[in-house]
Amino acid sequence: ERWFQRMLAVPDGAKSLITMRAHLLSCTGALGKVAKSAGDEALRAEAKQLLDDVDPVVSSLTAVLREWTSAAWLTIDELSWSKTPAMVAEQMVRHEAVHKFSGLEDVKRRMQPSPHRRAFALFHPAVIAEPLTMVVVALTHGIADNVDSILRTGGSDALLDFAAVPHSHPLKPSGYAGGATDVAPDTAIFYSITSTQSGLRGIELGNGLIKGAVKQIQRSSPGIQQFSTLSPIPGYGGWLTQHVRSSSPGAPDADANIALAARFGVSGATDVDATELADAFASYLDTAVANGTEDVTANVLNTLANPRRGSVAWWESQRLANAMRPLLTASVQHYLTSVKRRGKAFDPVTNFHVRNGAW
């Protein structure tokens, strides 16, 4: 550890250590796979020995970098189109992992000072003009329950154009009060947080950034009364496909609603309406009604994997969105709260939010 600590004192030493840890994490990940699944026993044994040799180095380096990234050394700066250096904006574009930028105008839209959006980044003085992690915040009137309403593009103020969404549409934000888009925002939604340093993976930075951003927003926008996150669920699709493949279709005489819910990991009575879902798919796909549990299950999986039919996405069909919502809501709730791995949530984003105090 003393050598690592001395490295922090030399120019670009911190960046070199971050890069070193990134390579070490990549190597240990590859070695772990070989040690676990290689067909050659001698190769597995060699990989395990290498892991035993490398793990103490990774642990020491992690401890040094964790101390280096303590709150006392970090600063939180607001990003803006007019004041943020181009090098930082380039980092923001390159590392955005949640909602990719569509072009220069999209970069400007997210960074331009606006009553409807803010962006913040966490910096360390030893890493010049290179953020450690970044977060983008949408300021809305009411909590949005879908990211499309936040990312929607169009006019200069099309972001958060909830007025364009019909009041009866299932994707309408539940807290949206209606009216023009210039209604005063009362909610801050953190919808994209991105780490720019793979070498700092596993070292908690997002918690401090979010809490610091909340304080800055409260100071500059006292009308903001509630704070929320809107995050992706990256593991749900893969888990659902595997669960459906491995689960039993159920007895032929079972209740159709319960049988369908069970295929998606949900047990007991729900609001799932298998008949309405079958009819909604027939209308959306322009086919004959296929109301068997396996037919409906296949349609749901195919639609999630291929969300558009021509130019129309399934959630743009109000009937299908209404029919899908109870099933997917119950299934996702089960996935987030009940599916575990080594005592923690199976979903990595869920674990991130739990560490930050959610639940």
Steps between C-alpha positions, in 0.01 A plus 500: 500500500786741572616482139145576379476793744829640372372472144212730591751775575659508152346672195240278332568236762134472599392452139767230458370315806142521375611357164698228676199396707282489187745255340521294819122476529480388138768238560343366821163478328648294217699283741188438707318365196790270412532381860131418509424351161815399312492139386868440579554437873861621487385824335237553770760445771742745338226764469410456869864541599530819294183633665648428842811697401315797348213541750716654777634757253147590389384525862787733594448720196126515565558611860734779386262625230201480735682731741610721210135545397377593848259792514764740634687493168208513257311792350163509325464740208195577292553444128376748242528548126649849532750447786605135506829428314462307177722223640250435780206507258684246283540273804128533568412389148757219485405337828123547504383144563129538565357732233740552212527843342349531155715792387633844583154647550423228752819586691402865500146419613618307804775747599341833410381696804126442522223499761433138400839329511827499691824301475767448766839331516735383773863612468827434681773768483763240407317404179483817293190570286380141527187425705486184708125461464210708365126525550226663293185631668162590355289756686134415454156579631413170664686170484534362149449125480674451166822629355354572154325808635839625619705410194241608242660727242350759271486871568741689720291429807359163394667335796227418749226590255246305704219703350558308175408174675122436517361518855357150467822344370650235733842664477373836628701604808285419802573833668466714189248776556441585136536833325794663326859382520607823673321399822743534791686175567473347847690175446860408418542168321848349481473299180858436388813444708822392331850413620782610272768292672482122471793483741277637777235230456377379837608819679188691599484843336139533385364538852706812572429649158123459531491643853719793396283567194189496721651769724590721202152462350336582833707818529437623146144368453311511832178406319630146452329302776559137402789301356472180302699266278397342172735214425530217249466137607781343295467141618125457480475391136760228534357376829145494361597300193686247714215480752238435232716229341553323832151534647207267445207608280265379776199273492272528193196575720676768710356850520636684193586820687687321778676269254619793289623693805689193622690479172636846583600418856185626672302277734148550630220727385593803289334753273626309195227449240617228261197534273539876458873460442435241227243729334735799526778305330263390223413864436862619519643220287197490268460125546238260624456477875739246660390473862694198626741573786802398292381706202462812712833434674677470164338822378615689811859375469515569127359848549750585776786378279367683192313799640397655168268374234586718207509855637272427796642394837284274715470763776357743243200269468286616791304176519807277499684723748202486737482122469875446543541732799354273776701197384831681458458708817444188712779310324755781537403547866567131561832523315619802697392388846514121500764382252831485686865419436735443793253661737462820295264608225571327171471833318814719528310830472277395788807438715631847410179664621482286814855606589387860457221453752203411280236239592 
